[in-house]
Tab-separated table of C-alpha atoms in Angstrom:
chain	number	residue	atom	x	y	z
A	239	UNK	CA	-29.823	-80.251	-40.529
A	240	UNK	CA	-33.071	-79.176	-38.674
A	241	UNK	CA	-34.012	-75.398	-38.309
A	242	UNK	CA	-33.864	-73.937	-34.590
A	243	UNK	CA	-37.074	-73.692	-33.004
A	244	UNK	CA	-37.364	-70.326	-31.120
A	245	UNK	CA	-37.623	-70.934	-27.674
A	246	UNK	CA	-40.634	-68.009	-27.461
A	247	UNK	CA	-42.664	-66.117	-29.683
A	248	UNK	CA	-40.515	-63.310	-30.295
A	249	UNK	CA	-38.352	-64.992	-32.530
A	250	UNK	CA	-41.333	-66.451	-34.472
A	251	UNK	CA	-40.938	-64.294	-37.402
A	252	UNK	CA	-37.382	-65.328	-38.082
A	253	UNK	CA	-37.890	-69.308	-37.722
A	254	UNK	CA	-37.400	-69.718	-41.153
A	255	UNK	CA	-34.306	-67.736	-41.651
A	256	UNK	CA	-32.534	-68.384	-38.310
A	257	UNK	CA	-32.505	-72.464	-39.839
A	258	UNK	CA	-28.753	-74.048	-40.304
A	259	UNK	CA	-25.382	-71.730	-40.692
A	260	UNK	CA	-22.215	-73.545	-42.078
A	261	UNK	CA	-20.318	-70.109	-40.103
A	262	UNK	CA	-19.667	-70.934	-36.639
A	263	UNK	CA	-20.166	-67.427	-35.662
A	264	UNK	CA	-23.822	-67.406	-36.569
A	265	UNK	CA	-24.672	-71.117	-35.648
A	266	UNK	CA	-23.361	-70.130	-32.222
A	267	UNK	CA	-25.528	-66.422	-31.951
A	268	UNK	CA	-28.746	-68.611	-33.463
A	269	UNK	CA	-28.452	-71.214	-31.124
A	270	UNK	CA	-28.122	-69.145	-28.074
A	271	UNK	CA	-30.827	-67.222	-29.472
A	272	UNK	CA	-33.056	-70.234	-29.630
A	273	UNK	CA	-32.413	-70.942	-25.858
A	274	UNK	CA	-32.341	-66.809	-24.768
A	275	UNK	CA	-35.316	-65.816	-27.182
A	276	UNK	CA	-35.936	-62.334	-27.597
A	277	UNK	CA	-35.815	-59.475	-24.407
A	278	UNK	CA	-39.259	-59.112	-22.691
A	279	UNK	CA	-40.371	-56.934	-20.056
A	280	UNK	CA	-39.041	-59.096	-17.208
A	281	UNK	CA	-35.814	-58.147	-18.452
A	282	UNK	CA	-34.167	-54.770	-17.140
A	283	UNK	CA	-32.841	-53.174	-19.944
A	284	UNK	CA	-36.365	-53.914	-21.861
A	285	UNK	CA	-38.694	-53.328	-19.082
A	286	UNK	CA	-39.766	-50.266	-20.645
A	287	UNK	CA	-39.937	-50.927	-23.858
A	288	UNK	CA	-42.384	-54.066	-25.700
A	289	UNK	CA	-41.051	-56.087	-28.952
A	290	UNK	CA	-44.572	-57.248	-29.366
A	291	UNK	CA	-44.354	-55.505	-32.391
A	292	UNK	CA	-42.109	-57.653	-34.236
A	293	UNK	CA	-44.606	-60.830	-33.638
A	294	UNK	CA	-47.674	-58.644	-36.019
A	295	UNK	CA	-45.362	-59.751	-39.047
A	296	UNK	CA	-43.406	-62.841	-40.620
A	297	UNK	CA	-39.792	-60.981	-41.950
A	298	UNK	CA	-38.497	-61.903	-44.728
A	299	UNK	CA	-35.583	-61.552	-46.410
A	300	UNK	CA	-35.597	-58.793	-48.425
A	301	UNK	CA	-35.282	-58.969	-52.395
A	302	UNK	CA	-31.909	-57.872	-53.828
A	303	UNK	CA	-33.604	-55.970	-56.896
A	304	UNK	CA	-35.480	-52.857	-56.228
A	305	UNK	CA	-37.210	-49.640	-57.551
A	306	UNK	CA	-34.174	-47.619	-58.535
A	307	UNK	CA	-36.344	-44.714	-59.650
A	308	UNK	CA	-38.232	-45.037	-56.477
A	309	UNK	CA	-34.985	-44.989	-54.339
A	310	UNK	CA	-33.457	-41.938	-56.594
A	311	UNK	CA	-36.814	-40.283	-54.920
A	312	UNK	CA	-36.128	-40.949	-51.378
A	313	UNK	CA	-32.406	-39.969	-52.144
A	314	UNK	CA	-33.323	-36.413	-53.380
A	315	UNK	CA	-35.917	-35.706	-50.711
A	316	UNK	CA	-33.016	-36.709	-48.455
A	317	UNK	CA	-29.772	-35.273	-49.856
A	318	UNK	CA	-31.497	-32.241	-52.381
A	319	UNK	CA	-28.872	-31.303	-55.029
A	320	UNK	CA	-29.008	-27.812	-53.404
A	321	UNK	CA	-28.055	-28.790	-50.039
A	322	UNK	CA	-25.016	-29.086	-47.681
A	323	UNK	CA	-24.978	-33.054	-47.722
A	324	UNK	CA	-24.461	-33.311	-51.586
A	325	UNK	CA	-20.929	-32.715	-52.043
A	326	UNK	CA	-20.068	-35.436	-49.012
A	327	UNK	CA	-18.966	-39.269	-50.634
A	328	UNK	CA	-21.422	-41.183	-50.078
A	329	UNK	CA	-21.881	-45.063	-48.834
A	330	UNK	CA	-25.550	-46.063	-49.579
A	331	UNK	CA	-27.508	-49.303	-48.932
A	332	UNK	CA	-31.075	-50.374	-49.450
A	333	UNK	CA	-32.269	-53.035	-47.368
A	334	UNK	CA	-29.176	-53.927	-46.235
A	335	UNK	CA	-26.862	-54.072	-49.138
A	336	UNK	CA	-24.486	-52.330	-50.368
A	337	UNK	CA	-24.945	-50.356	-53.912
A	338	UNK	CA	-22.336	-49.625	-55.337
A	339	UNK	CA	-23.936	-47.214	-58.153
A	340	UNK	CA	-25.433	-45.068	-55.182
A	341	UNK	CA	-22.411	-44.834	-53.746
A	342	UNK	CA	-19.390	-42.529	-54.226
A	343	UNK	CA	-16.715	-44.327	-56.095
A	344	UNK	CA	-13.591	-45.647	-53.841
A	345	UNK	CA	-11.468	-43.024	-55.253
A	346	UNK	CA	-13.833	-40.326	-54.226
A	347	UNK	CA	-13.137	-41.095	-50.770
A	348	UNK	CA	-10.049	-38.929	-48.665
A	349	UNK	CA	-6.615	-40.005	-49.537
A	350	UNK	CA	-5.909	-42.449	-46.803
A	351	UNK	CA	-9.472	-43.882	-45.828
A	352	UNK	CA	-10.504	-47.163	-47.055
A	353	UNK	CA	-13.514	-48.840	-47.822
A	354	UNK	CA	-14.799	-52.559	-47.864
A	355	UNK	CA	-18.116	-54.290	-47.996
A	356	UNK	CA	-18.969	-56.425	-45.094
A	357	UNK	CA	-19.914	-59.347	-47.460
A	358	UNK	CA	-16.619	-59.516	-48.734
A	359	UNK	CA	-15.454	-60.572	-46.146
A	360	UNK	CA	-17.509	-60.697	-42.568
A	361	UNK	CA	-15.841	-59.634	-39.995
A	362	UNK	CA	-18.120	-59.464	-36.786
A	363	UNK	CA	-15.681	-57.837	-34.788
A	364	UNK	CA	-16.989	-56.955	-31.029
A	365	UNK	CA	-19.261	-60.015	-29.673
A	366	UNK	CA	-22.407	-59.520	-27.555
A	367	UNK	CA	-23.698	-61.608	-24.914
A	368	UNK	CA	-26.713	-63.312	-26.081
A	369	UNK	CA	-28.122	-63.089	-22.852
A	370	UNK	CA	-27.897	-59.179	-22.649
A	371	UNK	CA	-27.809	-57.869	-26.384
A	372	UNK	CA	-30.052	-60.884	-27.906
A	373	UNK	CA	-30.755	-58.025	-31.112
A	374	UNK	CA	-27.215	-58.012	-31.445
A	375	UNK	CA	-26.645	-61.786	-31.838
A	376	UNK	CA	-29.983	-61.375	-33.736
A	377	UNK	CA	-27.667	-59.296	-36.087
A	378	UNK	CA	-24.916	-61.504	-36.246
A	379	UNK	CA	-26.708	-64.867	-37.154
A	380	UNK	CA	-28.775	-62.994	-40.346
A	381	UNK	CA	-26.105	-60.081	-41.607
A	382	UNK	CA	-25.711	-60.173	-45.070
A	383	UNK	CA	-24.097	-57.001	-45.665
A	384	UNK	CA	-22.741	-53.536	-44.493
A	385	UNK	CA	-19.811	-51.239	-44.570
A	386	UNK	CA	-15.935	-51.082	-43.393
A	387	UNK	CA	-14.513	-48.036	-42.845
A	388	UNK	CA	-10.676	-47.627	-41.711
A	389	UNK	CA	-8.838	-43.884	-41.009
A	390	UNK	CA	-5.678	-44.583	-41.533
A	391	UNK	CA	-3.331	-43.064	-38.183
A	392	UNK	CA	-3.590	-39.116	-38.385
A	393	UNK	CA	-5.454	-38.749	-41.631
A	394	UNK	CA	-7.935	-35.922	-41.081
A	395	UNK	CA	-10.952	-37.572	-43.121
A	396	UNK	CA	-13.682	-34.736	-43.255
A	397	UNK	CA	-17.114	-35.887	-43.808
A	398	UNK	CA	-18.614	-39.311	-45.116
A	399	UNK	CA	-22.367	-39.863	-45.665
A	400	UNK	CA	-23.832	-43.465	-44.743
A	401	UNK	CA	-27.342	-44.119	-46.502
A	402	UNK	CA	-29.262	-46.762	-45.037
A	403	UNK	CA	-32.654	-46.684	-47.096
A	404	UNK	CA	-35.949	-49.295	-47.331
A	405	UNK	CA	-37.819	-50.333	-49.929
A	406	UNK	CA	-40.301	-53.179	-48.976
A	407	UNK	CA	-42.612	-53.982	-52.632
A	408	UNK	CA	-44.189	-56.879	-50.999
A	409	UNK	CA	-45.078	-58.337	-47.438
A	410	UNK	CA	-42.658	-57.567	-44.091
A	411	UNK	CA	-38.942	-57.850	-44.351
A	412	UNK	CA	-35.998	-57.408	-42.587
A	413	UNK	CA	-32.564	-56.615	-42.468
A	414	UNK	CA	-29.685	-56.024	-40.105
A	415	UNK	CA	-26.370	-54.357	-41.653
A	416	UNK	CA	-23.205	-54.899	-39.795
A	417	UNK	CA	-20.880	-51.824	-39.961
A	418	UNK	CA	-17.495	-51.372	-38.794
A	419	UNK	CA	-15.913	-47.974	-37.846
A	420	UNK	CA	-11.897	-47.722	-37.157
A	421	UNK	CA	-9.714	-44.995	-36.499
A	422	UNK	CA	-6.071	-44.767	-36.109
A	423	UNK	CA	-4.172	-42.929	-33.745
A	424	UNK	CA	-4.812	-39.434	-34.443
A	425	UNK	CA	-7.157	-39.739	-36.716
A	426	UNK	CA	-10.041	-38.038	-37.163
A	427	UNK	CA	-13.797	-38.371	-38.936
A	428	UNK	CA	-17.315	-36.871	-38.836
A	429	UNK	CA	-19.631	-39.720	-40.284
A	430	UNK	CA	-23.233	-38.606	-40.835
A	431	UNK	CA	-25.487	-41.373	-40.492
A	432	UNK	CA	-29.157	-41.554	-42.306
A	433	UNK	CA	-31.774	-44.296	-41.703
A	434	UNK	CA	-35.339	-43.814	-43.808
A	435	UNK	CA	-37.135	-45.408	-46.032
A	436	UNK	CA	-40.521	-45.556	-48.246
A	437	UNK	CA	-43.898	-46.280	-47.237
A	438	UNK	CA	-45.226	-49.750	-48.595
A	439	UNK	CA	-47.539	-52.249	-48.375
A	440	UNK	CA	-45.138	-54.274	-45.887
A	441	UNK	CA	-43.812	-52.913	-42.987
A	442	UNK	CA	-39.751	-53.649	-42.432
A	443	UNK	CA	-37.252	-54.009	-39.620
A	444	UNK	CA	-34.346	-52.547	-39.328
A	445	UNK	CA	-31.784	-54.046	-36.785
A	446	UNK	CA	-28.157	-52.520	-37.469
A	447	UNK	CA	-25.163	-52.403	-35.667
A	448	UNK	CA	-21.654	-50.484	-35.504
A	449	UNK	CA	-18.756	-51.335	-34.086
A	450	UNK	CA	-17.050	-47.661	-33.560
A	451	UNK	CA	-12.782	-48.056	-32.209
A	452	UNK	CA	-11.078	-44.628	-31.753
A	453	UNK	CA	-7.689	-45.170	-31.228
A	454	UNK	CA	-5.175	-43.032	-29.410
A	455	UNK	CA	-5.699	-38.945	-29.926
A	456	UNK	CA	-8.227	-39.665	-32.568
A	457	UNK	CA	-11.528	-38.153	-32.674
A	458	UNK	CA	-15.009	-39.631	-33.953
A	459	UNK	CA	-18.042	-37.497	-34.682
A	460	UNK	CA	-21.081	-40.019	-35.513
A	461	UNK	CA	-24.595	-37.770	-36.009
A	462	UNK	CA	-27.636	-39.729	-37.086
A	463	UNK	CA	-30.629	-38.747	-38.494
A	464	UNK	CA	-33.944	-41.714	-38.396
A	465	UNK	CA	-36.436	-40.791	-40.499
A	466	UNK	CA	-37.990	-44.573	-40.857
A	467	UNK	CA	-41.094	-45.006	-42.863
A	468	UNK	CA	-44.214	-44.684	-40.467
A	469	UNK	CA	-44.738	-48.095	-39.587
A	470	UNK	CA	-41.043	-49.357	-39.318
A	471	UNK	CA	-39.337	-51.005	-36.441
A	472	UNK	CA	-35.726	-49.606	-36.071
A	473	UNK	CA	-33.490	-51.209	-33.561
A	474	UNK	CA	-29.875	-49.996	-33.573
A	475	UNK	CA	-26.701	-50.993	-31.207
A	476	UNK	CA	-23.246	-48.749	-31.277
A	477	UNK	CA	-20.440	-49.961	-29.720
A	478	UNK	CA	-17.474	-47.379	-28.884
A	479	UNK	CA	-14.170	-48.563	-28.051
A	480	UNK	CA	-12.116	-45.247	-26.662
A	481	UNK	CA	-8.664	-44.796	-26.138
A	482	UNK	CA	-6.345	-42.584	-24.595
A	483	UNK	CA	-6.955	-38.811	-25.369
A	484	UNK	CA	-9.609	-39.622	-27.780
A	485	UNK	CA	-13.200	-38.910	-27.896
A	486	UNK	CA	-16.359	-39.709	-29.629
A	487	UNK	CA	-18.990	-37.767	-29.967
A	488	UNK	CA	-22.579	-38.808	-31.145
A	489	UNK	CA	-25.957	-37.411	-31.619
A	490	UNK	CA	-29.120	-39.118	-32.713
A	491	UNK	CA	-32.311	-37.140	-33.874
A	492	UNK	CA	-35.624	-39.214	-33.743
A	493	UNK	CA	-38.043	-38.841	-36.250
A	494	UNK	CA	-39.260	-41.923	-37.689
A	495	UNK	CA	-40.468	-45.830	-37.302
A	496	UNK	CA	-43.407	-46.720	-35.072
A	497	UNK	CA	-41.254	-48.180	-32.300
A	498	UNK	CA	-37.456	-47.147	-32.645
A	499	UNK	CA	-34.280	-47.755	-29.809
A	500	UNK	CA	-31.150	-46.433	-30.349
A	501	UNK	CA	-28.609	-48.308	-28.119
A	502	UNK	CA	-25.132	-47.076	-27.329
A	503	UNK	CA	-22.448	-49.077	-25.529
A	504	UNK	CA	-19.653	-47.061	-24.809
A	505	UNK	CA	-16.196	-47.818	-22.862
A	506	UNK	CA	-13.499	-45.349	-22.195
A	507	UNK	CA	-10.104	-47.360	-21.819
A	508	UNK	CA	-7.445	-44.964	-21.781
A	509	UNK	CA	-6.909	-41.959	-19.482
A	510	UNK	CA	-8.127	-38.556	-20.938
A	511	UNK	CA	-10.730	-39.546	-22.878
A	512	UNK	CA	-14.421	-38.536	-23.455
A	513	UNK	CA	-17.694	-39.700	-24.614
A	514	UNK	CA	-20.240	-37.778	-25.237
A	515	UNK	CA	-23.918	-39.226	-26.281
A	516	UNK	CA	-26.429	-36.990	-27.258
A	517	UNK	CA	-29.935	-37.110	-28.612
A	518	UNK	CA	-33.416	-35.428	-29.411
A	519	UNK	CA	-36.928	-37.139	-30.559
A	520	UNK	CA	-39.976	-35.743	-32.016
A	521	UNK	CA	-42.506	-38.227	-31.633
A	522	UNK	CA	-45.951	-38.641	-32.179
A	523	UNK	CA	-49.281	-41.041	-33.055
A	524	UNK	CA	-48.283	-43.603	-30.858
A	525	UNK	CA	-44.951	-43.555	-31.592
A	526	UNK	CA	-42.610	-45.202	-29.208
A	527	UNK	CA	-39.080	-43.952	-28.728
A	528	UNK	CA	-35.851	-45.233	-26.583
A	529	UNK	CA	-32.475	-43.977	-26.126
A	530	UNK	CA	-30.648	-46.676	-23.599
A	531	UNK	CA	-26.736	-45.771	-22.992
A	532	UNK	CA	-23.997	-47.596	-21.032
A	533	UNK	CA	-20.936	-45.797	-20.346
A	534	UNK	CA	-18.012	-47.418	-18.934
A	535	UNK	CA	-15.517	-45.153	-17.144
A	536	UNK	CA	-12.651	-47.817	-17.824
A	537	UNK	CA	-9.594	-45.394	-16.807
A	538	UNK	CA	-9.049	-42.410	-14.809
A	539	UNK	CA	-9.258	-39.273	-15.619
A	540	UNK	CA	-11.974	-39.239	-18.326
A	541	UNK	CA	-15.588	-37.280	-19.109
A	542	UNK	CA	-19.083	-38.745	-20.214
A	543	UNK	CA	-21.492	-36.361	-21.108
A	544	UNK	CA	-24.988	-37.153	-22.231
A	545	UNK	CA	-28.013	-34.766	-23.201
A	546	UNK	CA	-31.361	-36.345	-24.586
A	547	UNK	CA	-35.009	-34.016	-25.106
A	548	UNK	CA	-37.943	-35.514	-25.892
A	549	UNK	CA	-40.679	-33.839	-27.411
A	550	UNK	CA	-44.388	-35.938	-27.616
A	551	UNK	CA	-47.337	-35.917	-28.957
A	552	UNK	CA	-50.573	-37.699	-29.406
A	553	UNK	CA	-50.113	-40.978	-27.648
A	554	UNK	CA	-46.087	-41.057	-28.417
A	555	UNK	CA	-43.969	-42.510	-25.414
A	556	UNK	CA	-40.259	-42.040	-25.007
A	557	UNK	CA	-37.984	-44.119	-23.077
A	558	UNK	CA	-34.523	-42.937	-21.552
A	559	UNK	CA	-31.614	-45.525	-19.741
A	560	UNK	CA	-28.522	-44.175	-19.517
A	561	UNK	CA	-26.424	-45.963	-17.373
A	562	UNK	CA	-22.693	-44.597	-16.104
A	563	UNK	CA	-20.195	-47.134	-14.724
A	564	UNK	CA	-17.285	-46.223	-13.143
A	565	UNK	CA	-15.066	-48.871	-12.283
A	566	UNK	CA	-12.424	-48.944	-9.451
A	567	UNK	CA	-9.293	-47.657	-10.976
A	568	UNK	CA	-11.280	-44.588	-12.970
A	569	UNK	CA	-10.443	-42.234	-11.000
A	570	UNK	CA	-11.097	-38.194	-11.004
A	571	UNK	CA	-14.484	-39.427	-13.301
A	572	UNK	CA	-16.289	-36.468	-14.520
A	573	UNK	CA	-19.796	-37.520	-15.247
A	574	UNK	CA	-23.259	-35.898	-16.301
A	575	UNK	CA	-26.718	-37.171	-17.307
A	576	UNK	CA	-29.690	-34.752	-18.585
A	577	UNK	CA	-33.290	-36.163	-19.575
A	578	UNK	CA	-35.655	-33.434	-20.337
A	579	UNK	CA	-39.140	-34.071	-22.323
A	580	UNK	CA	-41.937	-31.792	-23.456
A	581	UNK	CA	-45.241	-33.564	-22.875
A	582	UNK	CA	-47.550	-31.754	-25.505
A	583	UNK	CA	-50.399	-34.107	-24.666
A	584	UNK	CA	-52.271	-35.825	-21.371
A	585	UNK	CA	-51.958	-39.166	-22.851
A	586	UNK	CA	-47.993	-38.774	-24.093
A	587	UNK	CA	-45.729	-40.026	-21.823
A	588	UNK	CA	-41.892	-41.023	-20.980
A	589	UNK	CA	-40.075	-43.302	-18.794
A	590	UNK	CA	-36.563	-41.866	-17.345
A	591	UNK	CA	-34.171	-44.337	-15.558
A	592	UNK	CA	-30.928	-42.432	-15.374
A	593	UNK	CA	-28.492	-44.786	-13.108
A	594	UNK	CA	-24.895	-44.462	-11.460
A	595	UNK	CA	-22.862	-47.441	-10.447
A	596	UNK	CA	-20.075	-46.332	-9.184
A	597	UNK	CA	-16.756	-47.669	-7.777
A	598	UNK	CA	-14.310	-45.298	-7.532
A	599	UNK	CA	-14.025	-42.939	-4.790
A	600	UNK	CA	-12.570	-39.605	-6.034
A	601	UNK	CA	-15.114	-38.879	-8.865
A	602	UNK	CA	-17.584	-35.777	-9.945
A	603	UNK	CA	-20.927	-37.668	-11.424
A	604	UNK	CA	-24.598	-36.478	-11.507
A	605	UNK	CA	-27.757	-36.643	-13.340
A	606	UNK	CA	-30.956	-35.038	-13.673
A	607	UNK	CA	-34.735	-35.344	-15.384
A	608	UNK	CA	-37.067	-32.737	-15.932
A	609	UNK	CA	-40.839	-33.286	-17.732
A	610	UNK	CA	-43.414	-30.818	-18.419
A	611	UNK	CA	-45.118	-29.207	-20.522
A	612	UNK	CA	-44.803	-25.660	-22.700
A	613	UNK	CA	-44.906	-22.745	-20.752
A	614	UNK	CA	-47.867	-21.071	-20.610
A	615	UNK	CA	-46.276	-17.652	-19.907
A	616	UNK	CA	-44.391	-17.949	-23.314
A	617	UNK	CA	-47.307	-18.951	-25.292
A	618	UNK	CA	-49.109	-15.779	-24.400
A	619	UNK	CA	-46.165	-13.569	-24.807
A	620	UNK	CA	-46.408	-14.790	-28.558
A	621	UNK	CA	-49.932	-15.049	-28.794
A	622	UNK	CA	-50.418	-11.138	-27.327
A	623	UNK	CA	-47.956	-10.230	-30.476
A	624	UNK	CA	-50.074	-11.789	-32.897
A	625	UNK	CA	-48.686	-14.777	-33.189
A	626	UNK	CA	-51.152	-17.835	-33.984
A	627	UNK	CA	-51.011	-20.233	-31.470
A	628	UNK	CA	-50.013	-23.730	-33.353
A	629	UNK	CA	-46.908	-20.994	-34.197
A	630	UNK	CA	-46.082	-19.884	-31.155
A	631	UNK	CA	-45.656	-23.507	-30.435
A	632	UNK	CA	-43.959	-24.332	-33.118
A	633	UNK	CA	-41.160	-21.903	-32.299
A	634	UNK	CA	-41.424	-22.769	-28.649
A	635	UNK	CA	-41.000	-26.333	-29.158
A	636	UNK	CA	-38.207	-25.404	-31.940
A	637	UNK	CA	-36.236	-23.441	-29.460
A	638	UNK	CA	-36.374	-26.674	-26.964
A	639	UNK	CA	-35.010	-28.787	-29.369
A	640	UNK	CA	-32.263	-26.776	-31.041
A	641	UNK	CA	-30.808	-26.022	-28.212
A	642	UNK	CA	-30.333	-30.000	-28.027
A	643	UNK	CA	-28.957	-30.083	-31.484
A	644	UNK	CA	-26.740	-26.984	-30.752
A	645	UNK	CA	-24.442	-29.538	-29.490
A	646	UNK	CA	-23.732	-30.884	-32.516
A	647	UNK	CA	-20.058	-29.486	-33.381
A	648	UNK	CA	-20.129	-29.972	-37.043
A	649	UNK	CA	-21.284	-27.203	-39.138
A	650	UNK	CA	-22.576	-29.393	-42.177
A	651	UNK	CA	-24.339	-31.627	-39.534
A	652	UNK	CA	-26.002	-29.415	-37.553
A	653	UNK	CA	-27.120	-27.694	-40.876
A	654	UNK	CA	-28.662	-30.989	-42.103
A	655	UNK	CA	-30.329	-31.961	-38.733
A	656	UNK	CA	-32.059	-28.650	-38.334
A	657	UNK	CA	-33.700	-28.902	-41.618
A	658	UNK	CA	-34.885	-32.001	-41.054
A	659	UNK	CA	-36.208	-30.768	-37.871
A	660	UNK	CA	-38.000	-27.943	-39.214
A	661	UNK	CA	-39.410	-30.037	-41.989
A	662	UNK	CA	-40.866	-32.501	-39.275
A	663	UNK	CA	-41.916	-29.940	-36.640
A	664	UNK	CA	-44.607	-28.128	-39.707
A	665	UNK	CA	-45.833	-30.877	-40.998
A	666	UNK	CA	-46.814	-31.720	-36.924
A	667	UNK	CA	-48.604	-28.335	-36.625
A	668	UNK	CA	-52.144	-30.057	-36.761
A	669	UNK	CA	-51.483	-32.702	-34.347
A	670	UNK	CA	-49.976	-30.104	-31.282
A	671	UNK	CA	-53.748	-28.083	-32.069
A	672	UNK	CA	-55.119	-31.317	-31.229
A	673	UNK	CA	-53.509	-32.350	-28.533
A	674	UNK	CA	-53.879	-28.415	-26.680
C-alpha cells in the first residue's frame, strides 16, 4: 500500500510516518489529513498563529531507549525531593511513552482510581473534525501511547502528577500522547499536569491531547505547568465533557517551547454546571504563545469563567481566542472573558479575539482586554525606596501574574506553579533591563 502524499507542505515532515494504518481510525484521520493538510493563516482559528515552524524539521519517531540518568535530572529539577509535588503518585512519560519505573506503582494510586496505558488498548474516545482540529486527527493517526485514568463514582481521589518529559539524542522528533480523563458521578480529582523537556541537538514536537468527562456532581481540577525545552513546538487540545452540577476547572502557566498553543474545547451539558479556563504566560526571545478556548453553554443555567495574563518580552507574541457559545435552550448563561497582557517591550506584541455567539435570550455574558505596559508610577515608588530597578520589576510583574495564579484553588498546585514562576521570572531579569 502507497504512503499518503500530504496535500501541502505542512504535513511534509510526517510523510513518512503518516504511510499505511491497518486501524481504521487512523487510516481515516491520515487520509483526511492528506486532503485537509495542516491549518494556515487563511483559516480562522489559526489566523494568528503560523505552523511554519514545523516545516524547519523532518520528525521522527522518537527512540524507545533513552538517557535514564539524564531524565532522573530533569525529574529532580522538576519534582525536588524537598518539595510539595514529591509525595503525589506519579504517571510519567518520555517522548510519549509510558514508563513504568518512573511511575508510581498501580497500588500507589487512591483506592478506587484506575490506571491503564493507552497502548494497551487505544481507545480514541472523542473524534475531531479534520477540517477544524487537523492537530487532533494529526494525533490520532501517529499515537503510540498515553494514559487512562478512571474515578470511580464519588471516590474523592486527591492529587495525581502526569509527567510528560523529552529527550531528543539525535535529529527532530515527535510525539503526540493520547490521554483519557473520566470521572464518575461525584467524583472528584486535582490532576497536575507537567510538560518539559531537555535541550538537544534536535528540536521535538509535542502534540498531546486529553479527553477530560466529568460526570454528574463531580469535580475536575486540571493545572498545567509547560516548561518545554527552548526550541520545542508544543501543541495541546483538551476536550471537557460537563455534566450536571459538575465543574472543571483548569489553569495553564506558559513558560516554555518556541511556539506553544494550548487549546481547550469545553461543553457544558447539564444544568448547573461550570467551566472555568484559566491561564498566564511569561514569554520571551521570540517566543510565540496561544491560548484559544471554545465554550459551549449546552444547558441552562450554567457559568464559564475565563482569565488569561500575558506577560512579554523581547520579541515574544501572545495570542488569545476564547470563544463562548451559548446555544438556544441555555438559558440564565452567566458568562465572562478577561485578556490582560504586560507589554515589557516596543517590539512584543499580542493578538486578542475574545468572541460571543450567542442564542439565547435571557443570559449575563461579557468580556474584556486590557494591554499596556508597567506602571511608571509604581516603578518609582520602588525605585525612590531603594529598590533596583530590574527588582522593582520583577515584583511588579510578579504581583501581575500571581494574582492570575491566585485562582488556582489547590494549595499543592498553586505552591508548585509559583515556584516555577519565580524561578522563570529571575532568571528573565537581564532581558526586562534590555528591553526598558
Amino acid at each position: 500500500m502507497n504512503a499518503i502524499t500530504p496535500s501541502d507542505r505542512g504535513l511534509a515532515p510526517f510523510e513518512a510516518r503518516l504511510s499505511s494504518f491497518q486501524d481504521a481510525t487512523r487510516k481515516a484521520a491520515a487520509g483526511d489529513l492528506a486532503l485537509t493538510g495542516l491549518p494556515g493563516p487563511r483559516v480562522e482559528a489559526w489566523h494568528y498563529t503560523s505552523l511554519r515552524a514545523l516545516n524547519s524539521y523532518i520528525f521522527n519517531e522518537p527512540d524507545t531507549c533513552f538517557n535514564e540518568s539524564a531524565v532522573q535530572v530533569i525529574l529532580r529539577s522538576l519534582i525536588p525531593q524537598s518539595g510539595c509535588l514529591e509525595p503525589l503518585p506519579r504517571l510519567v512519560l518520555v517522548n510519549g511513552r509510558v514508563v513504568p519505573a518512573l511511575s508510581s506503582p498501580a497500588a500507589s494510586l487512591p483506592e478506587g482510581v484506575t490506571f491503564s496505558a493507552f497502548s494497551g488498548s487505544p481507545d480514541f474516545g472523542m473524534q475531531a473534525s479534520p477540517q477544524r482540529d487537523p492537530l487532533v486527527a494529526l494525533n490520532t493517526a501517529l499515537a503510540v501511547d498515553g494514559i487512562k485514568l478512571v474515578v470511580e463514582p464519588r471516590v474523592k481521589a486527591g492529587r495525581i502528577l502526569l509527567i510528560s518529559l523529552a529527550m531528543s539524542s539525535s535529529g527532530a522528533i515527535s510525539f503526540h500522547p493520547r490521554h483519557s480523563v473520566t470521572l464518575g458521578e461525584g467524583a472528584s480529582l486535582t490532576l497536575i499536569e507537567i510538560a518539559a523537556g531537555s535541550e538537544g541537538p534536535g528540536a521535538y514536537f509535542h502534540n498531546p491531547v486529553l479527553s477530560c468527562s466529568v460526570a454528574e456532581g463531580a469535580h475536575l481540577e486540571h493545572i498545567k505547568l509547560q516548561r518545554e525545552a527552548a526550541d520545542a513546538i508544543h501543541l495541546a487540545t483538551v476536550y471537557a465533557d460537563i455534566a450536571s452540577h459538575a465543574t472543571y476547572e483548569s489553569f495553564t502557566l506558559g513558560l516554555g517551547a518556541v511556539l506553544a498553543r494550548h487549546e481547550v474545547h469545553a461543553t457544558l451539558r447539564g444544568s448547573h454546571a461550570g467551566v472555568h479556563v484559566n491561564g498566564a504566560q511569561l514569554l520571551g526571545s521570540g517566543q510565540v504563545g496561544d491560548i484559544t478556548s471554545v465554550i459551549t453553554h449546552g444547558a441552562p443555567d450554567c457559568i464559564s469563567r475565563q482569565t488569561v495574563r500575558n506577560v512579554l518580552t523581547d520579541r515574544a507574541r501572545a495570542v488569545f481566542q476564547g470563544k463562548v457559545l451559548v446555544e438556544r435552550v441555555a438559558q440564565k448563561t452567566d458568562g465572562y472573558q478577561m485578556n490582560q497582557a504586560l507589554l515589557l517591550s516596543p517590539t512584543a506584541g499580542i493578538d486578542a479575539k475574545p468572541e460571543l455567539e450567542i442564542y439565547a435570550d435571557d443570559v449575563k455574558c461579557s468580556h474584556g482586554a486590557t494591554v499596556g505596559a508597567l506602571d511608571e508610577e509604581q516603578l518609582f515608588y520602588l525605585r525612590s525606596r531603594g529598590i533596583p530597578d530590574a527588582g522593582a520589576r520583577q515584583m511588579l510583574v510578579e504581583a501581575f501574574l500571581t494574582e492570575a495564579a491566585d485562582l488556582v484553588q489547590d494549595e499543592v498546585a498553586h505552591a508548585a506553579l509559583g515556584t516555577a514562576l519565580t524561578e522563570a521570572l529571575v532568571s528573565r531579569i537581564a532581558a526586562w533591563e534590555n528591553a526598558s
